[in-house]
Amino acid sequence: MQGQDGERDRHGKPDRAEPDRGNPDRGEPDRGEANGDEPSAGMPAAVPAGASAGRPADAPDAEPRRGRPRSAAAERAILDAVIALLEAGEPLAGLSIERIARTAGVGKATIYRRWSGKEELFVDVVRDMEPDDPPVSGTEGLADLRVMLESLRTRGLAQRSSVLLVNIFAQMKSHPKLWNEYHGTVIAPRRVAMLEAVRRAVAAGELRDDLDVELIDDLFVGPMLVRTVHRPDAPLPDDLADRIITALLQGLAPAARV
């Protein structure tokens, strides 16, 4: 999320220096953020136009100003503010950008410089609470499939251990716009990565080349999703990914009798 005002944000859209006056939830200016996006403790002292703090107004600048850097602390404060409000029992639908900004101690423009709206912000909150996606080689087939299946298992464990995550996902599914944002930015890219790993495994001769790759992908992912989503009480042992892969490679038909 690091960058500078005037640059494009992480979604490829121009960074917004001011809130959009056409949205009533963006009408509040930043509060006390003249020194960057740091959460403010109060308004800074006024500085004459053309001068920086501690410099005479007529002193030449040492170098051209390049805009203020984004603050990781402000971003962390915003994510933590949403989590705190949700933990306090606030529903997703009831959270406003104004309430989040006030809780985080930043201005609303600081939030809109990073997220285009609540849906985008809430998706990042969920991603922040979930385990990180593990790195894959991008060149292996079955090895990368195993890493991604294991990631599904660990996310399932994380959701089981977090009442807040369970509650958030339940609320997300009742809000189509939010769920579509999560599906498009989180679930869909994961599926694409799995399909690419299946194709690499087929090309390497690790899997059959006479089956549709999407069917093969479903055969790998399906058992893990059943255990993590549809059967919340089912065990998720450490070797589950290996067991799924082994069962699929060996097949389910009984061994031929001699």
mmCIF file with all atom_site columns, C-alpha atoms in Angstrom, residues 25-206:
data_model
loop_
_atom_site.group_PDB
_atom_site.id
_atom_site.type_symbol
_atom_site.label_atom_id
_atom_site.label_alt_id
_atom_site.label_comp_id
_atom_site.label_asym_id
_atom_site.label_entity_id
_atom_site.label_seq_id
_atom_site.pdbx_PDB_ins_code
_atom_site.Cartn_x
_atom_site.Cartn_y
_atom_site.Cartn_z
_atom_site.occupancy
_atom_site.B_iso_or_equiv
_atom_site.pdbx_formal_charge
_atom_site.auth_seq_id
_atom_site.auth_comp_id
_atom_site.auth_asym_id
_atom_site.auth_atom_id
_atom_site.pdbx_PDB_model_num
ATOM 1   C CA . ASP A 1 25  ? -19.997 9.878   2.994   1.00 0.00 ? 25  ASP A CA 1
ATOM 2   C CA . ARG A 1 26  ? -16.887 11.579  1.623   1.00 0.00 ? 26  ARG A CA 1
ATOM 3   C CA . GLY A 1 27  ? -17.653 15.139  2.590   1.00 0.00 ? 27  GLY A CA 1
ATOM 4   C CA . GLU A 1 28  ? -15.443 15.273  5.684   1.00 0.00 ? 28  GLU A CA 1
ATOM 5   C CA . PRO A 1 29  ? -11.878 16.489  5.098   1.00 0.00 ? 29  PRO A CA 1
ATOM 6   C CA . ASP A 1 30  ? -8.843  14.869  6.680   1.00 0.00 ? 30  ASP A CA 1
ATOM 7   C CA . ARG A 1 31  ? -8.318  15.897  10.271  1.00 0.00 ? 31  ARG A CA 1
ATOM 8   C CA . GLY A 1 32  ? -4.804  16.920  11.246  1.00 0.00 ? 32  GLY A CA 1
ATOM 9   C CA . GLU A 1 33  ? -3.016  14.946  8.535   1.00 0.00 ? 33  GLU A CA 1
ATOM 10  C CA . ALA A 1 34  ? -0.743  17.639  7.168   1.00 0.00 ? 34  ALA A CA 1
ATOM 11  C CA . ASN A 1 35  ? 2.299   15.519  8.020   1.00 0.00 ? 35  ASN A CA 1
ATOM 12  C CA . GLY A 1 36  ? 1.166   12.472  6.074   1.00 0.00 ? 36  GLY A CA 1
ATOM 13  C CA . ASP A 1 37  ? -1.489  9.882   6.743   1.00 0.00 ? 37  ASP A CA 1
ATOM 14  C CA . GLU A 1 38  ? -0.523  9.255   10.367  1.00 0.00 ? 38  GLU A CA 1
ATOM 15  C CA . PRO A 1 39  ? -3.501  9.059   12.724  1.00 0.00 ? 39  PRO A CA 1
ATOM 16  C CA . SER A 1 40  ? -3.774  12.570  14.136  1.00 0.00 ? 40  SER A CA 1
ATOM 17  C CA . ALA A 1 41  ? -3.570  13.639  17.763  1.00 0.00 ? 41  ALA A CA 1
ATOM 18  C CA . GLY A 1 42  ? -4.717  17.192  16.903  1.00 0.00 ? 42  GLY A CA 1
ATOM 19  C CA . MET A 1 43  ? -4.432  19.914  14.322  1.00 0.00 ? 43  MET A CA 1
ATOM 20  C CA . PRO A 1 44  ? -0.810  21.006  13.607  1.00 0.00 ? 44  PRO A CA 1
ATOM 21  C CA . ALA A 1 45  ? 0.246   24.603  13.906  1.00 0.00 ? 45  ALA A CA 1
ATOM 22  C CA . ALA A 1 46  ? -0.459  26.708  10.843  1.00 0.00 ? 46  ALA A CA 1
ATOM 23  C CA . VAL A 1 47  ? 2.479   27.165  8.453   1.00 0.00 ? 47  VAL A CA 1
ATOM 24  C CA . PRO A 1 48  ? 2.715   30.204  6.128   1.00 0.00 ? 48  PRO A CA 1
ATOM 25  C CA . ALA A 1 49  ? 2.047   29.463  2.472   1.00 0.00 ? 49  ALA A CA 1
ATOM 26  C CA . GLY A 1 50  ? 5.202   28.459  0.636   1.00 0.00 ? 50  GLY A CA 1
ATOM 27  C CA . ALA A 1 51  ? 7.098   27.678  3.848   1.00 0.00 ? 51  ALA A CA 1
ATOM 28  C CA . SER A 1 52  ? 7.710   24.453  5.718   1.00 0.00 ? 52  SER A CA 1
ATOM 29  C CA . ALA A 1 53  ? 7.672   24.104  9.500   1.00 0.00 ? 53  ALA A CA 1
ATOM 30  C CA . GLY A 1 54  ? 10.831  25.627  11.035  1.00 0.00 ? 54  GLY A CA 1
ATOM 31  C CA . ARG A 1 55  ? 11.820  27.498  7.823   1.00 0.00 ? 55  ARG A CA 1
ATOM 32  C CA . PRO A 1 56  ? 11.393  31.206  6.964   1.00 0.00 ? 56  PRO A CA 1
ATOM 33  C CA . ALA A 1 57  ? 8.680   31.852  4.386   1.00 0.00 ? 57  ALA A CA 1
ATOM 34  C CA . ASP A 1 58  ? 11.197  33.341  1.945   1.00 0.00 ? 58  ASP A CA 1
ATOM 35  C CA . ALA A 1 59  ? 13.783  30.535  2.274   1.00 0.00 ? 59  ALA A CA 1
ATOM 36  C CA . PRO A 1 60  ? 14.256  28.485  -0.940  1.00 0.00 ? 60  PRO A CA 1
ATOM 37  C CA . ASP A 1 61  ? 13.274  24.840  -0.825  1.00 0.00 ? 61  ASP A CA 1
ATOM 38  C CA . ALA A 1 62  ? 16.207  22.448  -0.747  1.00 0.00 ? 62  ALA A CA 1
ATOM 39  C CA . GLU A 1 63  ? 14.482  20.173  -3.300  1.00 0.00 ? 63  GLU A CA 1
ATOM 40  C CA . PRO A 1 64  ? 11.097  19.917  -5.055  1.00 0.00 ? 64  PRO A CA 1
ATOM 41  C CA . ARG A 1 65  ? 8.301   18.561  -2.889  1.00 0.00 ? 65  ARG A CA 1
ATOM 42  C CA . ARG A 1 66  ? 7.235   15.095  -3.997  1.00 0.00 ? 66  ARG A CA 1
ATOM 43  C CA . GLY A 1 67  ? 4.033   14.687  -2.024  1.00 0.00 ? 67  GLY A CA 1
ATOM 44  C CA . ARG A 1 68  ? 3.591   13.039  1.340   1.00 0.00 ? 68  ARG A CA 1
ATOM 45  C CA . PRO A 1 69  ? 4.256   9.313   1.792   1.00 0.00 ? 69  PRO A CA 1
ATOM 46  C CA . ARG A 1 70  ? 1.472   6.935   2.627   1.00 0.00 ? 70  ARG A CA 1
ATOM 47  C CA . SER A 1 71  ? 1.470   5.786   6.242   1.00 0.00 ? 71  SER A CA 1
ATOM 48  C CA . ALA A 1 72  ? 1.480   2.105   7.141   1.00 0.00 ? 72  ALA A CA 1
ATOM 49  C CA . ALA A 1 73  ? 0.389   3.161   10.625  1.00 0.00 ? 73  ALA A CA 1
ATOM 50  C CA . ALA A 1 74  ? -2.748  4.813   9.243   1.00 0.00 ? 74  ALA A CA 1
ATOM 51  C CA . GLU A 1 75  ? -3.620  1.734   7.212   1.00 0.00 ? 75  GLU A CA 1
ATOM 52  C CA . ARG A 1 76  ? -3.111  -0.501  10.223  1.00 0.00 ? 76  ARG A CA 1
ATOM 53  C CA . ALA A 1 77  ? -5.286  1.812   12.319  1.00 0.00 ? 77  ALA A CA 1
ATOM 54  C CA . ILE A 1 78  ? -8.087  1.628   9.742   1.00 0.00 ? 78  ILE A CA 1
ATOM 55  C CA . LEU A 1 79  ? -8.070  -2.180  9.556   1.00 0.00 ? 79  LEU A CA 1
ATOM 56  C CA . ASP A 1 80  ? -7.917  -2.435  13.351  1.00 0.00 ? 80  ASP A CA 1
ATOM 57  C CA . ALA A 1 81  ? -10.797 0.021   13.666  1.00 0.00 ? 81  ALA A CA 1
ATOM 58  C CA . VAL A 1 82  ? -13.054 -2.145  11.486  1.00 0.00 ? 82  VAL A CA 1
ATOM 59  C CA . ILE A 1 83  ? -12.112 -5.266  13.459  1.00 0.00 ? 83  ILE A CA 1
ATOM 60  C CA . ALA A 1 84  ? -12.743 -3.486  16.766  1.00 0.00 ? 84  ALA A CA 1
ATOM 61  C CA . LEU A 1 85  ? -16.170 -2.295  15.637  1.00 0.00 ? 85  LEU A CA 1
ATOM 62  C CA . LEU A 1 86  ? -17.120 -5.775  14.427  1.00 0.00 ? 86  LEU A CA 1
ATOM 63  C CA . GLU A 1 87  ? -15.914 -7.326  17.681  1.00 0.00 ? 87  GLU A CA 1
ATOM 64  C CA . ALA A 1 88  ? -18.107 -4.817  19.518  1.00 0.00 ? 88  ALA A CA 1
ATOM 65  C CA . GLY A 1 89  ? -21.123 -6.243  17.685  1.00 0.00 ? 89  GLY A CA 1
ATOM 66  C CA . GLU A 1 90  ? -21.512 -3.724  14.866  1.00 0.00 ? 90  GLU A CA 1
ATOM 67  C CA . PRO A 1 91  ? -22.954 -5.367  11.724  1.00 0.00 ? 91  PRO A CA 1
ATOM 68  C CA . LEU A 1 92  ? -21.118 -4.964  8.428   1.00 0.00 ? 92  LEU A CA 1
ATOM 69  C CA . ALA A 1 93  ? -24.118 -3.256  6.870   1.00 0.00 ? 93  ALA A CA 1
ATOM 70  C CA . GLY A 1 94  ? -24.199 -0.692  9.688   1.00 0.00 ? 94  GLY A CA 1
ATOM 71  C CA . LEU A 1 95  ? -20.569 0.428   9.412   1.00 0.00 ? 95  LEU A CA 1
ATOM 72  C CA . SER A 1 96  ? -20.014 3.743   7.684   1.00 0.00 ? 96  SER A CA 1
ATOM 73  C CA . ILE A 1 97  ? -16.752 5.193   6.413   1.00 0.00 ? 97  ILE A CA 1
ATOM 74  C CA . GLU A 1 98  ? -17.313 8.136   8.763   1.00 0.00 ? 98  GLU A CA 1
ATOM 75  C CA . ARG A 1 99  ? -17.614 5.824   11.794  1.00 0.00 ? 99  ARG A CA 1
ATOM 76  C CA . ILE A 1 100 ? -14.543 3.840   10.754  1.00 0.00 ? 100 ILE A CA 1
ATOM 77  C CA . ALA A 1 101 ? -12.503 7.020   10.207  1.00 0.00 ? 101 ALA A CA 1
ATOM 78  C CA . ARG A 1 102 ? -13.523 8.414   13.589  1.00 0.00 ? 102 ARG A CA 1
ATOM 79  C CA . THR A 1 103 ? -12.587 5.156   15.333  1.00 0.00 ? 103 THR A CA 1
ATOM 80  C CA . ALA A 1 104 ? -9.237  4.982   13.514  1.00 0.00 ? 104 ALA A CA 1
ATOM 81  C CA . GLY A 1 105 ? -8.435  8.643   14.201  1.00 0.00 ? 105 GLY A CA 1
ATOM 82  C CA . VAL A 1 106 ? -8.022  9.551   10.533  1.00 0.00 ? 106 VAL A CA 1
ATOM 83  C CA . GLY A 1 107 ? -9.976  11.530  7.985   1.00 0.00 ? 107 GLY A CA 1
ATOM 84  C CA . LYS A 1 108 ? -12.292 9.876   5.500   1.00 0.00 ? 108 LYS A CA 1
ATOM 85  C CA . ALA A 1 109 ? -10.078 10.967  2.604   1.00 0.00 ? 109 ALA A CA 1
ATOM 86  C CA . THR A 1 110 ? -7.299  8.806   4.073   1.00 0.00 ? 110 THR A CA 1
ATOM 87  C CA . ILE A 1 111 ? -9.565  5.771   3.729   1.00 0.00 ? 111 ILE A CA 1
ATOM 88  C CA . TYR A 1 112 ? -10.661 6.685   0.198   1.00 0.00 ? 112 TYR A CA 1
ATOM 89  C CA . ARG A 1 113 ? -7.042  7.053   -0.909  1.00 0.00 ? 113 ARG A CA 1
ATOM 90  C CA . ARG A 1 114 ? -6.687  3.325   -0.234  1.00 0.00 ? 114 ARG A CA 1
ATOM 91  C CA . TRP A 1 115 ? -10.126 1.825   -0.872  1.00 0.00 ? 115 TRP A CA 1
ATOM 92  C CA . SER A 1 116 ? -12.830 2.894   -3.306  1.00 0.00 ? 116 SER A CA 1
ATOM 93  C CA . GLY A 1 117 ? -15.588 1.936   -0.884  1.00 0.00 ? 117 GLY A CA 1
ATOM 94  C CA . LYS A 1 118 ? -16.658 -0.211  2.038   1.00 0.00 ? 118 LYS A CA 1
ATOM 95  C CA . GLU A 1 119 ? -16.759 -3.481  0.095   1.00 0.00 ? 119 GLU A CA 1
ATOM 96  C CA . GLU A 1 120 ? -13.130 -3.165  -0.955  1.00 0.00 ? 120 GLU A CA 1
ATOM 97  C CA . LEU A 1 121 ? -12.111 -2.255  2.596   1.00 0.00 ? 121 LEU A CA 1
ATOM 98  C CA . PHE A 1 122 ? -14.043 -5.133  4.183   1.00 0.00 ? 122 PHE A CA 1
ATOM 99  C CA . VAL A 1 123 ? -12.423 -7.637  1.815   1.00 0.00 ? 123 VAL A CA 1
ATOM 100 C CA . ASP A 1 124 ? -8.982  -6.448  2.934   1.00 0.00 ? 124 ASP A CA 1
ATOM 101 C CA . VAL A 1 125 ? -10.084 -6.772  6.565   1.00 0.00 ? 125 VAL A CA 1
ATOM 102 C CA . VAL A 1 126 ? -11.001 -10.427 5.944   1.00 0.00 ? 126 VAL A CA 1
ATOM 103 C CA . ARG A 1 127 ? -7.736  -11.055 4.112   1.00 0.00 ? 127 ARG A CA 1
ATOM 104 C CA . ASP A 1 128 ? -5.867  -9.461  7.004   1.00 0.00 ? 128 ASP A CA 1
ATOM 105 C CA . MET A 1 129 ? -7.533  -11.866 9.441   1.00 0.00 ? 129 MET A CA 1
ATOM 106 C CA . GLU A 1 130 ? -6.956  -14.978 7.330   1.00 0.00 ? 130 GLU A CA 1
ATOM 107 C CA . PRO A 1 131 ? -3.588  -16.732 7.021   1.00 0.00 ? 131 PRO A CA 1
ATOM 108 C CA . ASP A 1 132 ? -1.491  -15.397 4.156   1.00 0.00 ? 132 ASP A CA 1
ATOM 109 C CA . ASP A 1 133 ? -1.566  -17.296 0.880   1.00 0.00 ? 133 ASP A CA 1
ATOM 110 C CA . PRO A 1 134 ? 1.655   -19.332 0.756   1.00 0.00 ? 134 PRO A CA 1
ATOM 111 C CA . PRO A 1 135 ? 4.140   -18.784 -2.067  1.00 0.00 ? 135 PRO A CA 1
ATOM 112 C CA . VAL A 1 136 ? 4.250   -21.409 -4.798  1.00 0.00 ? 136 VAL A CA 1
ATOM 113 C CA . SER A 1 137 ? 7.017   -22.131 -7.264  1.00 0.00 ? 137 SER A CA 1
ATOM 114 C CA . GLY A 1 138 ? 4.921   -21.348 -10.326 1.00 0.00 ? 138 GLY A CA 1
ATOM 115 C CA . THR A 1 139 ? 6.865   -24.056 -12.176 1.00 0.00 ? 139 THR A CA 1
ATOM 116 C CA . GLU A 1 140 ? 5.865   -27.249 -10.344 1.00 0.00 ? 140 GLU A CA 1
ATOM 117 C CA . GLY A 1 141 ? 2.589   -29.104 -10.794 1.00 0.00 ? 141 GLY A CA 1
ATOM 118 C CA . LEU A 1 142 ? 1.611   -31.514 -8.038  1.00 0.00 ? 142 LEU A CA 1
ATOM 119 C CA . ALA A 1 143 ? 3.977   -29.855 -5.560  1.00 0.00 ? 143 ALA A CA 1
ATOM 120 C CA . ASP A 1 144 ? 2.219   -26.505 -6.002  1.00 0.00 ? 144 ASP A CA 1
ATOM 121 C CA . LEU A 1 145 ? -1.187  -28.212 -5.830  1.00 0.00 ? 145 LEU A CA 1
ATOM 122 C CA . ARG A 1 146 ? -0.236  -29.665 -2.470  1.00 0.00 ? 146 ARG A CA 1
ATOM 123 C CA . VAL A 1 147 ? 0.828   -26.235 -1.144  1.00 0.00 ? 147 VAL A CA 1
ATOM 124 C CA . MET A 1 148 ? -2.480  -24.695 -2.179  1.00 0.00 ? 148 MET A CA 1
ATOM 125 C CA . LEU A 1 149 ? -4.543  -27.561 -0.742  1.00 0.00 ? 149 LEU A CA 1
ATOM 126 C CA . GLU A 1 150 ? -2.675  -27.180 2.539   1.00 0.00 ? 150 GLU A CA 1
ATOM 127 C CA . SER A 1 151 ? -3.489  -23.463 2.455   1.00 0.00 ? 151 SER A CA 1
ATOM 128 C CA . LEU A 1 152 ? -7.188  -24.335 2.159   1.00 0.00 ? 152 LEU A CA 1
ATOM 129 C CA . ARG A 1 153 ? -6.857  -26.556 5.205   1.00 0.00 ? 153 ARG A CA 1
ATOM 130 C CA . THR A 1 154 ? -5.129  -23.915 7.332   1.00 0.00 ? 154 THR A CA 1
ATOM 131 C CA . ARG A 1 155 ? -7.706  -21.276 6.356   1.00 0.00 ? 155 ARG A CA 1
ATOM 132 C CA . GLY A 1 156 ? -10.401 -23.718 7.395   1.00 0.00 ? 156 GLY A CA 1
ATOM 133 C CA . LEU A 1 157 ? -8.732  -24.155 10.767  1.00 0.00 ? 157 LEU A CA 1
ATOM 134 C CA . ALA A 1 158 ? -8.437  -20.373 11.176  1.00 0.00 ? 158 ALA A CA 1
ATOM 135 C CA . GLN A 1 159 ? -12.117 -19.848 10.453  1.00 0.00 ? 159 GLN A CA 1
ATOM 136 C CA . ARG A 1 160 ? -13.125 -22.549 12.909  1.00 0.00 ? 160 ARG A CA 1
ATOM 137 C CA . SER A 1 161 ? -11.082 -20.919 15.653  1.00 0.00 ? 161 SER A CA 1
ATOM 138 C CA . SER A 1 162 ? -12.438 -17.401 15.017  1.00 0.00 ? 162 SER A CA 1
ATOM 139 C CA . VAL A 1 163 ? -16.050 -16.651 15.901  1.00 0.00 ? 163 VAL A CA 1
ATOM 140 C CA . LEU A 1 164 ? -15.558 -13.240 14.305  1.00 0.00 ? 164 LEU A CA 1
ATOM 141 C CA . LEU A 1 165 ? -14.508 -14.725 10.947  1.00 0.00 ? 165 LEU A CA 1
ATOM 142 C CA . VAL A 1 166 ? -17.477 -17.107 10.984  1.00 0.00 ? 166 VAL A CA 1
ATOM 143 C CA . ASN A 1 167 ? -19.771 -14.158 11.677  1.00 0.00 ? 167 ASN A CA 1
ATOM 144 C CA . ILE A 1 168 ? -18.188 -12.015 8.963   1.00 0.00 ? 168 ILE A CA 1
ATOM 145 C CA . PHE A 1 169 ? -18.523 -14.709 6.303   1.00 0.00 ? 169 PHE A CA 1
ATOM 146 C CA . ALA A 1 170 ? -22.147 -15.281 7.259   1.00 0.00 ? 170 ALA A CA 1
ATOM 147 C CA . GLN A 1 171 ? -22.846 -11.565 6.854   1.00 0.00 ? 171 GLN A CA 1
ATOM 148 C CA . MET A 1 172 ? -20.870 -11.318 3.609   1.00 0.00 ? 172 MET A CA 1
ATOM 149 C CA . LYS A 1 173 ? -22.969 -13.992 1.957   1.00 0.00 ? 173 LYS A CA 1
ATOM 150 C CA . SER A 1 174 ? -26.137 -12.030 2.719   1.00 0.00 ? 174 SER A CA 1
ATOM 151 C CA . HIS A 1 175 ? -24.726 -8.954  0.965   1.00 0.00 ? 175 HIS A CA 1
ATOM 152 C CA . PRO A 1 176 ? -24.236 -9.834  -2.732  1.00 0.00 ? 176 PRO A CA 1
ATOM 153 C CA . LYS A 1 177 ? -22.111 -6.788  -3.571  1.00 0.00 ? 177 LYS A CA 1
ATOM 154 C CA . LEU A 1 178 ? -19.668 -7.554  -0.764  1.00 0.00 ? 178 LEU A CA 1
ATOM 155 C CA . TRP A 1 179 ? -19.585 -11.283 -1.507  1.00 0.00 ? 179 TRP A CA 1
ATOM 156 C CA . ASN A 1 180 ? -18.993 -10.612 -5.218  1.00 0.00 ? 180 ASN A CA 1
ATOM 157 C CA . GLU A 1 181 ? -16.085 -8.328  -4.320  1.00 0.00 ? 181 GLU A CA 1
ATOM 158 C CA . TYR A 1 182 ? -14.555 -11.037 -2.115  1.00 0.00 ? 182 TYR A CA 1
ATOM 159 C CA . HIS A 1 183 ? -15.152 -13.717 -4.746  1.00 0.00 ? 183 HIS A CA 1
ATOM 160 C CA . GLY A 1 184 ? -13.666 -11.630 -7.540  1.00 0.00 ? 184 GLY A CA 1
ATOM 161 C CA . THR A 1 185 ? -10.561 -10.449 -5.700  1.00 0.00 ? 185 THR A CA 1
ATOM 162 C CA . VAL A 1 186 ? -9.800  -13.452 -3.467  1.00 0.00 ? 186 VAL A CA 1
ATOM 163 C CA . ILE A 1 187 ? -11.528 -16.683 -4.482  1.00 0.00 ? 187 ILE A CA 1
ATOM 164 C CA . ALA A 1 188 ? -11.306 -16.328 -8.269  1.00 0.00 ? 188 ALA A CA 1
ATOM 165 C CA . PRO A 1 189 ? -7.516  -15.682 -8.340  1.00 0.00 ? 189 PRO A CA 1
ATOM 166 C CA . ARG A 1 190 ? -6.963  -18.713 -6.096  1.00 0.00 ? 190 ARG A CA 1
ATOM 167 C CA . ARG A 1 191 ? -8.959  -20.875 -8.493  1.00 0.00 ? 191 ARG A CA 1
ATOM 168 C CA . VAL A 1 192 ? -6.951  -19.575 -11.448 1.00 0.00 ? 192 VAL A CA 1
ATOM 169 C CA . ALA A 1 193 ? -3.718  -20.450 -9.626  1.00 0.00 ? 193 ALA A CA 1
ATOM 170 C CA . MET A 1 194 ? -4.978  -23.977 -8.941  1.00 0.00 ? 194 MET A CA 1
ATOM 171 C CA . LEU A 1 195 ? -5.971  -24.490 -12.582 1.00 0.00 ? 195 LEU A CA 1
ATOM 172 C CA . GLU A 1 196 ? -2.537  -23.330 -13.716 1.00 0.00 ? 196 GLU A CA 1
ATOM 173 C CA . ALA A 1 197 ? -0.902  -25.836 -11.350 1.00 0.00 ? 197 ALA A CA 1
ATOM 174 C CA . VAL A 1 198 ? -3.128  -28.621 -12.735 1.00 0.00 ? 198 VAL A CA 1
ATOM 175 C CA . ARG A 1 199 ? -2.071  -27.701 -16.272 1.00 0.00 ? 199 ARG A CA 1
ATOM 176 C CA . ARG A 1 200 ? 1.596   -27.818 -15.242 1.00 0.00 ? 200 ARG A CA 1
ATOM 177 C CA . ALA A 1 201 ? 1.055   -31.248 -13.668 1.00 0.00 ? 201 ALA A CA 1
ATOM 178 C CA . VAL A 1 202 ? -0.610  -32.501 -16.857 1.00 0.00 ? 202 VAL A CA 1
ATOM 179 C CA . ALA A 1 203 ? 2.190   -31.099 -19.015 1.00 0.00 ? 203 ALA A CA 1
ATOM 180 C CA . ALA A 1 204 ? 4.779   -32.769 -16.749 1.00 0.00 ? 204 ALA A CA 1
ATOM 181 C CA . GLY A 1 205 ? 3.063   -36.147 -17.072 1.00 0.00 ? 205 GLY A CA 1
ATOM 182 C CA . GLU A 1 206 ? 2.037   -36.200 -13.408 1.00 0.00 ? 206 GLU A CA 1
#
